[in-house]
Coordinates of C-alpha atoms in Angstrom, one line a residue:
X1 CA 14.5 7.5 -8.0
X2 CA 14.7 8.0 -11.7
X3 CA 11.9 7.3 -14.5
X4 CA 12.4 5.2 -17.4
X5 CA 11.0 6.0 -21.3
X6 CA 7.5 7.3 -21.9
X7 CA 4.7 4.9 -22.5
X8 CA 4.7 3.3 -26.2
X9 CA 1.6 3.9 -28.3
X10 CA -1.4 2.1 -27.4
X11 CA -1.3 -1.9 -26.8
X12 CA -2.2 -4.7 -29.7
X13 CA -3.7 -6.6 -26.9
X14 CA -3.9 -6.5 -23.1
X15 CA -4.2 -9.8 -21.0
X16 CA -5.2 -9.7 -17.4
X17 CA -4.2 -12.2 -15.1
X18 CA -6.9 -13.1 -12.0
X19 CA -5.1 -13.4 -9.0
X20 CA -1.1 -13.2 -8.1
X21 CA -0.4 -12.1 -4.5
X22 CA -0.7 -14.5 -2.0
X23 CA -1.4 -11.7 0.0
X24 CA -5.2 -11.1 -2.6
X25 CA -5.4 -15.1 -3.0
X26 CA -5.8 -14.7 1.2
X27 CA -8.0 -11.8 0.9
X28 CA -10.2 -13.8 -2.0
X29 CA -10.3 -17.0 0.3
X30 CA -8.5 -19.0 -2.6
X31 CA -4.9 -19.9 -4.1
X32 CA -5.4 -20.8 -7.3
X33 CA -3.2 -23.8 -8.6
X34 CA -2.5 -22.2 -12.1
X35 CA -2.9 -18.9 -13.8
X36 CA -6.0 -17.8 -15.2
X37 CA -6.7 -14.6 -17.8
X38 CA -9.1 -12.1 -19.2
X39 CA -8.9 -9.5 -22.2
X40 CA -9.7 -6.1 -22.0
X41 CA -9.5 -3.9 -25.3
X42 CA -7.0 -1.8 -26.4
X43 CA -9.6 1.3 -26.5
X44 CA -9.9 0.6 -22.0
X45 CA -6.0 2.2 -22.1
X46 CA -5.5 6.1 -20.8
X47 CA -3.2 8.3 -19.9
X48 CA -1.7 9.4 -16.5
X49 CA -4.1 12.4 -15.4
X50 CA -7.2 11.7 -17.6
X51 CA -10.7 11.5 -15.5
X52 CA -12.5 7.9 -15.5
X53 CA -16.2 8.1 -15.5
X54 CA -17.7 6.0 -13.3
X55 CA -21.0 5.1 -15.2
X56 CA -24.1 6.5 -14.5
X57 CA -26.4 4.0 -12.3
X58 CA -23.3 2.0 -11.3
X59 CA -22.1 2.5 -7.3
X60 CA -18.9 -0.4 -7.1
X61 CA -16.0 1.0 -9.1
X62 CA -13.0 -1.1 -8.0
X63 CA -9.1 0.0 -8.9
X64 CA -6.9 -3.0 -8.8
X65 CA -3.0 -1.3 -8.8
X66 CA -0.8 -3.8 -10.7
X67 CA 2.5 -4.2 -12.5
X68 CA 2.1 -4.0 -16.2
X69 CA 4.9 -5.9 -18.8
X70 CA 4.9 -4.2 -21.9
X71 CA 6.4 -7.4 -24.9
X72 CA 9.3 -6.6 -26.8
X73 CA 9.6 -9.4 -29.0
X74 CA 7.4 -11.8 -30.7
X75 CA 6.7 -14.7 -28.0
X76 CA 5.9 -18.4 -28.9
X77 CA 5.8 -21.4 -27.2
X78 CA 8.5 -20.0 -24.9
X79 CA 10.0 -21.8 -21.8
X80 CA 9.1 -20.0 -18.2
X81 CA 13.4 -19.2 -18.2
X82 CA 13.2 -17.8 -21.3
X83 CA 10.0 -15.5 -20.7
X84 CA 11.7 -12.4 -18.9
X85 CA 13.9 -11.9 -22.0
X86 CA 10.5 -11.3 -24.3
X87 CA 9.5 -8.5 -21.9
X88 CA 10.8 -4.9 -23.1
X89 CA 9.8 -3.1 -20.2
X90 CA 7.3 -2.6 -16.9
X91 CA 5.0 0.1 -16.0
X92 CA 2.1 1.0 -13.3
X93 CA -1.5 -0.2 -14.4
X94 CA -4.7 0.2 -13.0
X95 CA -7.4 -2.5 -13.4
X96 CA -10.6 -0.7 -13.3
X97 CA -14.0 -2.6 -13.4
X98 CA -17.5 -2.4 -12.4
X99 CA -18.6 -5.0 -10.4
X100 CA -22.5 -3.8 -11.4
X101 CA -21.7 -5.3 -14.4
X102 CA -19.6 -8.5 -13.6
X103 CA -22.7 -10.2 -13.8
X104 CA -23.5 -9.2 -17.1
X105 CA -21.0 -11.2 -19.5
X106 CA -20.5 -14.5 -17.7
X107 CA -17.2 -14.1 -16.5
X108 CA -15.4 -12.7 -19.7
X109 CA -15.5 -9.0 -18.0
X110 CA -15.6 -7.3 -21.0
X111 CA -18.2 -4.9 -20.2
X112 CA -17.3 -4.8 -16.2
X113 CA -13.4 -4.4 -16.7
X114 CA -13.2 -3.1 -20.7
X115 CA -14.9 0.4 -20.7
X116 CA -13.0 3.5 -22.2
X117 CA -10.5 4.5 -19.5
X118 CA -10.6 1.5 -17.5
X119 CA -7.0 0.4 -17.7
X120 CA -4.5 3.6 -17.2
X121 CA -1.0 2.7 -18.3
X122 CA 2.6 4.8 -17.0
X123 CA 3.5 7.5 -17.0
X124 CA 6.6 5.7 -18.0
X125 CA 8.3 2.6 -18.8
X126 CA 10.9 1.0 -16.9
X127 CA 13.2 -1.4 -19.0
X128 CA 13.6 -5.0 -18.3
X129 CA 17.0 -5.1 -18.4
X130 CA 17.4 -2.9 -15.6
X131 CA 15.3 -3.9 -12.9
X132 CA 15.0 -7.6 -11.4
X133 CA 11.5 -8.9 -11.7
X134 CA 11.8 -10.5 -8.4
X135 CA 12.2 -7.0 -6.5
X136 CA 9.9 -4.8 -7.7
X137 CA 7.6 -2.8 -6.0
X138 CA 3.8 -2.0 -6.5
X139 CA 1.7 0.5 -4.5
X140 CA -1.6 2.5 -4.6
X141 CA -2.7 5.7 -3.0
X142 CA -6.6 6.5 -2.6
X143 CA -6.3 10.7 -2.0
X144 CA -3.0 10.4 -0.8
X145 CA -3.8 7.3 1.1
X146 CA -1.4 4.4 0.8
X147 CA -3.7 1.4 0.0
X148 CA -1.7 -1.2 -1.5
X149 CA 2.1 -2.1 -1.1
X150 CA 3.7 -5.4 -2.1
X151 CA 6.3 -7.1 -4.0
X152 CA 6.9 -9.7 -6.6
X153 CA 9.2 -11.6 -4.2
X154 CA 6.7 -14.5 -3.9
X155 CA 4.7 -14.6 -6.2
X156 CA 2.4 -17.0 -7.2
X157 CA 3.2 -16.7 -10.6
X158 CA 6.7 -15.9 -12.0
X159 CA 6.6 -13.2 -15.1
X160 CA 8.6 -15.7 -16.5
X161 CA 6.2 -18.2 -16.0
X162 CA 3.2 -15.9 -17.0
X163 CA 5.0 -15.3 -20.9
X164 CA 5.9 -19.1 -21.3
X165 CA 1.4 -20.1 -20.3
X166 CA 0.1 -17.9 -22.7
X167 CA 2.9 -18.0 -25.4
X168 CA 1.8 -21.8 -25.7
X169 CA -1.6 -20.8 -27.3
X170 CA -1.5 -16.6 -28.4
X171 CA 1.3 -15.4 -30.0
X172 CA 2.3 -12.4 -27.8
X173 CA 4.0 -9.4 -30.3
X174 CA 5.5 -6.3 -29.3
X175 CA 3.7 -3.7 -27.9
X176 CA 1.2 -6.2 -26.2
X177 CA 0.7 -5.5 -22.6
X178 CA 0.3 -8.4 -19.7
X179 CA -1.3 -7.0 -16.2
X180 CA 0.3 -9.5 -13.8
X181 CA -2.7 -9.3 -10.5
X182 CA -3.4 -6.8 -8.2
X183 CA -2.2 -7.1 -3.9
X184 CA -4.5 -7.0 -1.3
X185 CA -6.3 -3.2 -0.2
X186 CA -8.2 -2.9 -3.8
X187 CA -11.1 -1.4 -2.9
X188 CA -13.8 1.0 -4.4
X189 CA -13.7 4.9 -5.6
X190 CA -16.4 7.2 -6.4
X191 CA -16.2 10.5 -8.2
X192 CA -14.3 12.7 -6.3
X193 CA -11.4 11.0 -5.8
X194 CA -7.9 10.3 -7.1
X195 CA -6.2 7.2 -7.3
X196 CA -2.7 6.8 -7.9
X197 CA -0.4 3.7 -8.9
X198 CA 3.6 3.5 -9.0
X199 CA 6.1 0.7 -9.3
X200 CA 9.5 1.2 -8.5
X201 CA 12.7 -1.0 -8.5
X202 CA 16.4 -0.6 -8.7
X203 CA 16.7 2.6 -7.9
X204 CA 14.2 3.1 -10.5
X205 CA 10.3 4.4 -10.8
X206 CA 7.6 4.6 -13.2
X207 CA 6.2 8.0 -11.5
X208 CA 3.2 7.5 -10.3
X209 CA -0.4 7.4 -12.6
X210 CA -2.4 9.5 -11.6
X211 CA -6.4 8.9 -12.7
X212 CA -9.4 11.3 -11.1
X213 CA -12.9 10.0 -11.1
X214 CA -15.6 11.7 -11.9
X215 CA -19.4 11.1 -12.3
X216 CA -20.7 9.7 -15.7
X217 CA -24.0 11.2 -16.7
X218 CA -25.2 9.3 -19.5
X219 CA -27.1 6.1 -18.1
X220 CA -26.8 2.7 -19.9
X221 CA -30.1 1.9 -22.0
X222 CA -32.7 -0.8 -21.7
X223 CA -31.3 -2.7 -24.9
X224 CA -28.5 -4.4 -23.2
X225 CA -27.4 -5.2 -18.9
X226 CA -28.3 -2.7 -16.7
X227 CA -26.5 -2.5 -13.2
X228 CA -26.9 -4.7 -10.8
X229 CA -25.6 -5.3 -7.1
X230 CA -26.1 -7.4 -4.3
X231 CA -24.3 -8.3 -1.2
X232 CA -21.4 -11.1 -3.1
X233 CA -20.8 -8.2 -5.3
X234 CA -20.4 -5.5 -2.6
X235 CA -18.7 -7.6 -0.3
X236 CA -16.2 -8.5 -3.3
X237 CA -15.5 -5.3 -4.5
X238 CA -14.8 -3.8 -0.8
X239 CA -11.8 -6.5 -0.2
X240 CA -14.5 -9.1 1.7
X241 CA -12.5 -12.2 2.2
X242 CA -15.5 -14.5 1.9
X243 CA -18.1 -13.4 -0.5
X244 CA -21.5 -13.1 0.4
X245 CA -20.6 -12.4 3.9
X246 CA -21.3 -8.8 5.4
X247 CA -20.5 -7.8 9.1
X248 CA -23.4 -5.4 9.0
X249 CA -24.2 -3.2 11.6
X250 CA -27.4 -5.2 12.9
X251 CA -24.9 -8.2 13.4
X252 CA -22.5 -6.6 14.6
X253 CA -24.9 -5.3 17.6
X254 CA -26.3 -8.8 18.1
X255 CA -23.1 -10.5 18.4
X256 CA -22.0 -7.7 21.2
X257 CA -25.8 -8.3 23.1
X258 CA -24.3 -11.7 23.9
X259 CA -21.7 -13.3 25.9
X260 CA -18.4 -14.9 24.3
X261 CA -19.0 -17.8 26.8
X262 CA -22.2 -17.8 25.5
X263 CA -20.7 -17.9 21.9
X264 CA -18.3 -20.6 22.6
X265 CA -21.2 -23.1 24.1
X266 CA -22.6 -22.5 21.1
X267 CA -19.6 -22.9 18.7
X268 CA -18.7 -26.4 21.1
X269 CA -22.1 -27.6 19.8
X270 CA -21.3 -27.1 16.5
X271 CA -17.7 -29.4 16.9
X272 CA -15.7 -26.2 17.3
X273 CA -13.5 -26.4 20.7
X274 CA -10.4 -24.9 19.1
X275 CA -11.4 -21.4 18.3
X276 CA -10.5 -19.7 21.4
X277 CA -7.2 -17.2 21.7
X278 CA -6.3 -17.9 24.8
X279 CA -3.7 -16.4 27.5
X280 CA -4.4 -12.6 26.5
X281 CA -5.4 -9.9 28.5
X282 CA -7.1 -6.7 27.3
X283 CA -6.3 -2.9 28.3
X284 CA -10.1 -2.2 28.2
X285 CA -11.7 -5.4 30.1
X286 CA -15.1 -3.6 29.9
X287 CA -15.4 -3.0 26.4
X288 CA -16.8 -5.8 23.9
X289 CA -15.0 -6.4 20.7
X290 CA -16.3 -7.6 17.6
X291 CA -14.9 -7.2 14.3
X292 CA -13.5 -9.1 11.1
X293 CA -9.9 -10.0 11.3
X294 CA -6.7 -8.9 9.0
X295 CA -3.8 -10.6 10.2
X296 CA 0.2 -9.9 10.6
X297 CA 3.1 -12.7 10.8
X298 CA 6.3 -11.9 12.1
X299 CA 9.1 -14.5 12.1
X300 CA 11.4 -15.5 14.7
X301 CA 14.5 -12.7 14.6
X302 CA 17.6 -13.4 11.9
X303 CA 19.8 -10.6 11.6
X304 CA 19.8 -10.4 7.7
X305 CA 15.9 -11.0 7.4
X306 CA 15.8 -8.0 9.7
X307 CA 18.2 -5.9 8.0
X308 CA 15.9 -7.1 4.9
X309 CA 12.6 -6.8 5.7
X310 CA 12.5 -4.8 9.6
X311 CA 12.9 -1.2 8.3
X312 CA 11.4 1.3 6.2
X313 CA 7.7 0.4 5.4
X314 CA 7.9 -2.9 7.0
X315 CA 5.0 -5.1 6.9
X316 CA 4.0 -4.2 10.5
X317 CA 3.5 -0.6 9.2
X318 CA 1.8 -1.7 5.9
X319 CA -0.5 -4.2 8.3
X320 CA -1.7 -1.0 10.2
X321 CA -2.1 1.8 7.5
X322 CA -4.6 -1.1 5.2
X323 CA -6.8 -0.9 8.3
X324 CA -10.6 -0.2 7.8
X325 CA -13.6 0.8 9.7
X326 CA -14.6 -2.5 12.0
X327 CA -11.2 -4.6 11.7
X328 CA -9.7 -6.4 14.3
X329 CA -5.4 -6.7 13.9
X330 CA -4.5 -10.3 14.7
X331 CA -0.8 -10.4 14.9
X332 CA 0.8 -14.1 15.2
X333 CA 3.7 -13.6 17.5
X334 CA 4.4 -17.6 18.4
X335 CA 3.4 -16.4 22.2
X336 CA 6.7 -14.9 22.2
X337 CA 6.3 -11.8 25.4
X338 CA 10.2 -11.1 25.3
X339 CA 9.8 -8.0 23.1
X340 CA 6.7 -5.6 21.9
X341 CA 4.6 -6.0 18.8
X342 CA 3.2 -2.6 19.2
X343 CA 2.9 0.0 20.9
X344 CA 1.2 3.3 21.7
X345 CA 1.8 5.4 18.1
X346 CA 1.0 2.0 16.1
X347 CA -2.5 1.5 18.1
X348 CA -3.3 5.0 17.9
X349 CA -3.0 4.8 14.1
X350 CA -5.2 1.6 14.5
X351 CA -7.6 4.3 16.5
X352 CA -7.6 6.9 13.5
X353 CA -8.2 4.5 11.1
X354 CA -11.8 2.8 13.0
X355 CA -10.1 -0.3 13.5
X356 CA -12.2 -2.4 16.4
X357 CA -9.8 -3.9 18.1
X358 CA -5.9 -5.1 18.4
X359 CA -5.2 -8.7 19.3
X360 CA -1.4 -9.9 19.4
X361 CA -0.2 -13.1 21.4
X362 CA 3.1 -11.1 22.0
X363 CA 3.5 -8.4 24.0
X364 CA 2.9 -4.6 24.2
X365 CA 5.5 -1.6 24.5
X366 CA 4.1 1.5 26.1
X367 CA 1.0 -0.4 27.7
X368 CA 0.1 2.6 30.0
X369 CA -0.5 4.7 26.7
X370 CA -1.9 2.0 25.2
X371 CA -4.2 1.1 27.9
X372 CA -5.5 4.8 27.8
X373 CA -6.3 5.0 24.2
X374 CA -10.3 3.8 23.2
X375 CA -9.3 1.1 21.1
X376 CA -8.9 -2.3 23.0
X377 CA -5.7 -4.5 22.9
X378 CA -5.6 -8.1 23.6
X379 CA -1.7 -9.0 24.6
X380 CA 0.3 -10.9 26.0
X381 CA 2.0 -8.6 28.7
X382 CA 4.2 -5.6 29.0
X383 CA 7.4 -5.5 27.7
X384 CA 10.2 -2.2 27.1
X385 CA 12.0 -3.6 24.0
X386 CA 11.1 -2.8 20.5
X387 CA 10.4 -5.3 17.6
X388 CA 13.5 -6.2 16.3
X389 CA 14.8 -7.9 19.3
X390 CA 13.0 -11.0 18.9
X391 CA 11.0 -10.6 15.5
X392 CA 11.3 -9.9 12.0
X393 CA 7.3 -8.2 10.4
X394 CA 7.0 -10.8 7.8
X395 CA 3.5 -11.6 5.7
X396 CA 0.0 -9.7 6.3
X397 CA -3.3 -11.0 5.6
X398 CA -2.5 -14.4 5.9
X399 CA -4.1 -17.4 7.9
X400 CA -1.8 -17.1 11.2
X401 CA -1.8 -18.6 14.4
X402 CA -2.5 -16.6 17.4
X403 CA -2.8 -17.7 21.2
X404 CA -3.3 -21.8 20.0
X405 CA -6.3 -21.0 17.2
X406 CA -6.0 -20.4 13.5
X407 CA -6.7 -17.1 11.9
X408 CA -7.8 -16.4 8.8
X409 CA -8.6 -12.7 7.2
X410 CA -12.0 -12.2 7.2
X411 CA -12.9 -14.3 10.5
X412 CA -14.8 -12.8 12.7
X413 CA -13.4 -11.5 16.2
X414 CA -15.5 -11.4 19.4
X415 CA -13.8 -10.6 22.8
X416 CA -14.7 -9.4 26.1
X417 CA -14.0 -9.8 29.6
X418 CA -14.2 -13.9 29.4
X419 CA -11.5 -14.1 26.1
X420 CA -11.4 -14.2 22.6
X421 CA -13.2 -16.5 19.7
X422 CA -13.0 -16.7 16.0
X423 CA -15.8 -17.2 14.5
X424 CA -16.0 -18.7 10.6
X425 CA -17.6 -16.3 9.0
X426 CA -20.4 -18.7 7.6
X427 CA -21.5 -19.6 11.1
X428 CA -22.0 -16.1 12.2
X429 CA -26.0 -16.2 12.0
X430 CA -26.7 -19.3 12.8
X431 CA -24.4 -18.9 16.2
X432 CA -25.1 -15.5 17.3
X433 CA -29.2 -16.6 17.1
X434 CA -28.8 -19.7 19.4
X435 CA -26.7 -17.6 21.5
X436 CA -29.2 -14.8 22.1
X437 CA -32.0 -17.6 22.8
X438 CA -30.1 -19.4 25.0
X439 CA -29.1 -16.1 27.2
X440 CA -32.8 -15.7 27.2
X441 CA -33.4 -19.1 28.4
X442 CA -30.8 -18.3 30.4
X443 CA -32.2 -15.0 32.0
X444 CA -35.6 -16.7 32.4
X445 CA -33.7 -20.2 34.3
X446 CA -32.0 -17.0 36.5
X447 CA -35.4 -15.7 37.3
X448 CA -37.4 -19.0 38.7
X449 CA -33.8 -19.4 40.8
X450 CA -34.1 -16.6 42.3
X451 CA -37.2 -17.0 43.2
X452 CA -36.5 -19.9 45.3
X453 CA -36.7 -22.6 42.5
X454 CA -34.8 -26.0 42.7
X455 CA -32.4 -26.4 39.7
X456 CA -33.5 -30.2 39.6
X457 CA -35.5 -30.1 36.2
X458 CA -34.9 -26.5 35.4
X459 CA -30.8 -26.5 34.6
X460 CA -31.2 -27.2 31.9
X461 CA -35.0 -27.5 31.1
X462 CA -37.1 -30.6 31.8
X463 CA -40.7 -30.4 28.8
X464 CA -42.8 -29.6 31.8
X465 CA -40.5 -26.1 32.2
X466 CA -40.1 -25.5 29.0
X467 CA -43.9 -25.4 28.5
X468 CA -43.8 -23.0 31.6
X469 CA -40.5 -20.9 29.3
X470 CA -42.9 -20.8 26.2
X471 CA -45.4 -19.2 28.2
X472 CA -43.2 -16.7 29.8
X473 CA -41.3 -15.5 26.8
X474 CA -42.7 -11.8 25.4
X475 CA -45.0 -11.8 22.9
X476 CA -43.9 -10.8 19.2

């Protein structure tokens, strides 16, 4: 590929859109009807290569890899078709904040998102004219790492469409720069390592910006907001898809103490009888799965969608690199078995990367090597052919529909030898606690049975044997 002009000299102002990808508006658990903005100031803008302090005290700095328009000419009250034609040129951006300090300004961001450094700009500039703003290209690399990979194909919000909103009120002038959202996989960096942002289109690319962090060692003073995190803001800043909501490691254990039968009696209670992916058989029927869900679509198989969107770094790829520590792949394959939707190098990279668990109601290539591997895969059964025979890898981290129940990211996946069950994040406490009391009432109903016990009264409990449960239980 071949770069464009250097980067202009620093931005009059620089207006930051909230969210853009569908693939982020999944990941956020919201898709917002209109665009929304924040400002960040001129003096936040550096240069590819220089070091970003993270602040002393602060632990959640977030990068955000985005597409950044850089104005050409003055824009006013503009229509959305004339927009494009006011942009000069694109470049990569990084969004930096600290979500330590999101608290601290009421939503403005200024100090969480507007410190010195936090919005790298370049290295170059790719101009309008010769790139179409429906086909480029962002992604982000974390020490080499890809991260973050989308396009602009759909969009939310049209460039176009972004120039003509804010034209209407702010006169946009050259020079200004617009950051047009971030996809899903921004995460958090500490000091240490390197993060890296290119956008590429046409045959064209910006090179990539290159910005190393490193530790601050002043610390902020008592006369204004000192840091400040809880478990919203960690669980935001680490890609949660529901904030407040944190698959810790004491939960995690709990929810595996228990059965999923167990689980689903107590999810049935609740109203919930359609949360169960059913028809799927696992390579490891002894192990226990629990995790929090990312999701992969593919499409039923056209031979130009294929030819457009089945090779390369196809979405089934991208679906497996983003994979963190405790996920669970749900692929939505329409119960299709005729073909595989992965196989044995695919679920090995799900392995490497500390991913909990693979669930896909389509089937498996390589099964035997699958099967062999420590990571557990939910299928549909064994088939020889590859992907593109009856699919096209289409969307990732969207709500998707596997084995009859509805998916979202961020749901919570518990499987074992009985099946499989989604669980709303939300209802993860208050389930997995009724579950573990009624396996002990359960163990202690098991007990008087065996001891020659008539189930009259007992299945389930009549007051006089619960009196007789109460007195049984341990004491705290």
């Amino acid at each position: 590929m071949t770069s464009a002009s250097p980067l202009p000299v620093r931005p009059g102002k620089i207006i930051a859109l909230h969210l853009n990808y569908p693939s982020r508006a999944a990941q956020r658990g919201r898709t917002p009807a209109q665009p929304s903005y924040f400002l960040k100031p001129p003096t936040s803008v550096a240069a590819s290569g220089a070091e970003l302090e993270r602040p002393a005290g602060t632990e959640l700095l977030g990068f955000e890899g985005e597409i950044a328009l850089v104005i050409g000419t003055p824009a006013r009250r503009v229509s959305p078709e004339e927009g494009w034609s006011h942009v000069s040129g694109v470049t990569a951006a990084n969004d930096f904040g600290v979500y330590d300090l999101r608290y601290a300004d009421k939503g403005s961001n200024l100090r969480s998102k507007g410190g010195d450094g936090f919005t790298p700009l370049g290295p170059s500039v790719l101009p309008a004219d010769a790139v179409d703003p429906a086909a480029l290209r962002v992604r982000t690399w974390v020490n080499g790492e890809l991260v973050q990979s989308d396009t602009t194909a759909d969009l939310l919000f049209g460039f176009g469409r972004l120039i003509a909103d804010l034209s209407q009120l702010i006169t946009l002038e050259p020079g200004d720069v617009v950051l047009t959202g971030t996809p899903a996989g921004a995460s958090v960096v500490g000091p240490g390592d390197v993060v890296e942002v290119e956008v590429d289109g046409n045959g064209r690319s910006t090179g990539r910006l290159v910005t190393p962090i490193v530790a601050g060692t002043v610390p902020l003073g008592p006369y204004g907001a000192l840091p400040r995190v809880d478990d919203q803001q960690r669980a935001d800043a680490y890609g949660t898809t529901e904030p407040g909501f944190v698959l810790t490691e004491d939960l995690r254990k709990r929810l595996e103490s228990v059965g999923v039968a167990t689980l689903s009696a107590q999810l049935r209670k609740r109203g919930y009888d359609n949360v169960s992916i059913d028809g799927l058989a696992s390579t490891k029927p002894g192990a226990r799965l629990v995790g929090r869900a990312r999701t992969l679509r593919y499409i039923p198989h056209r031979e130009d969608l294929f030819r457009e969107h089945g090779g390369g770094y196809n979405a089934q790829k991208r679906a497996f690199d983003a994979l963190e520590p405790g996920d669970v792949l749900v692929m939505e394959a329409r119960g299709e078995r005729g073909t595989g939707t992965v196989g044995d190098i695919l679920a090995l990279r799900a392995q490497v990367k500390g991913a909990a668990g693979i669930v896909t109601d389509g089937g498996v290539r390589d099964v035997a090597a699958v099967a062999a591997l420590d990571i557990p895969a939910y299928h549909a059964g064994a088939h020889p052919a590859v992907l593109g025979r009856r699919h096209v890898p289409w969307d990732v981290d969207v709500t998707v529909a596997c084995g009859g129940a509805s998916v979202q990211p961020g749901d919570v996946i518990v499987g074992d030898a009985d099946g499989l069950l989604v669980i709303p994040p939300r209802l993860v406490e208050e389930v997995v606690d009724a579950a573990i009391e009624q396996e002990r009432q359960e163990a202690f109903i098991a007990e008087q049975v065996a001891a020659g016990e008539r189930v009259e009264g007992l299945y389930p409990m009549d007051e006089s044997w619960k009196a007789r449960y109460a007195a049984w239980q341990p004491k705290p």
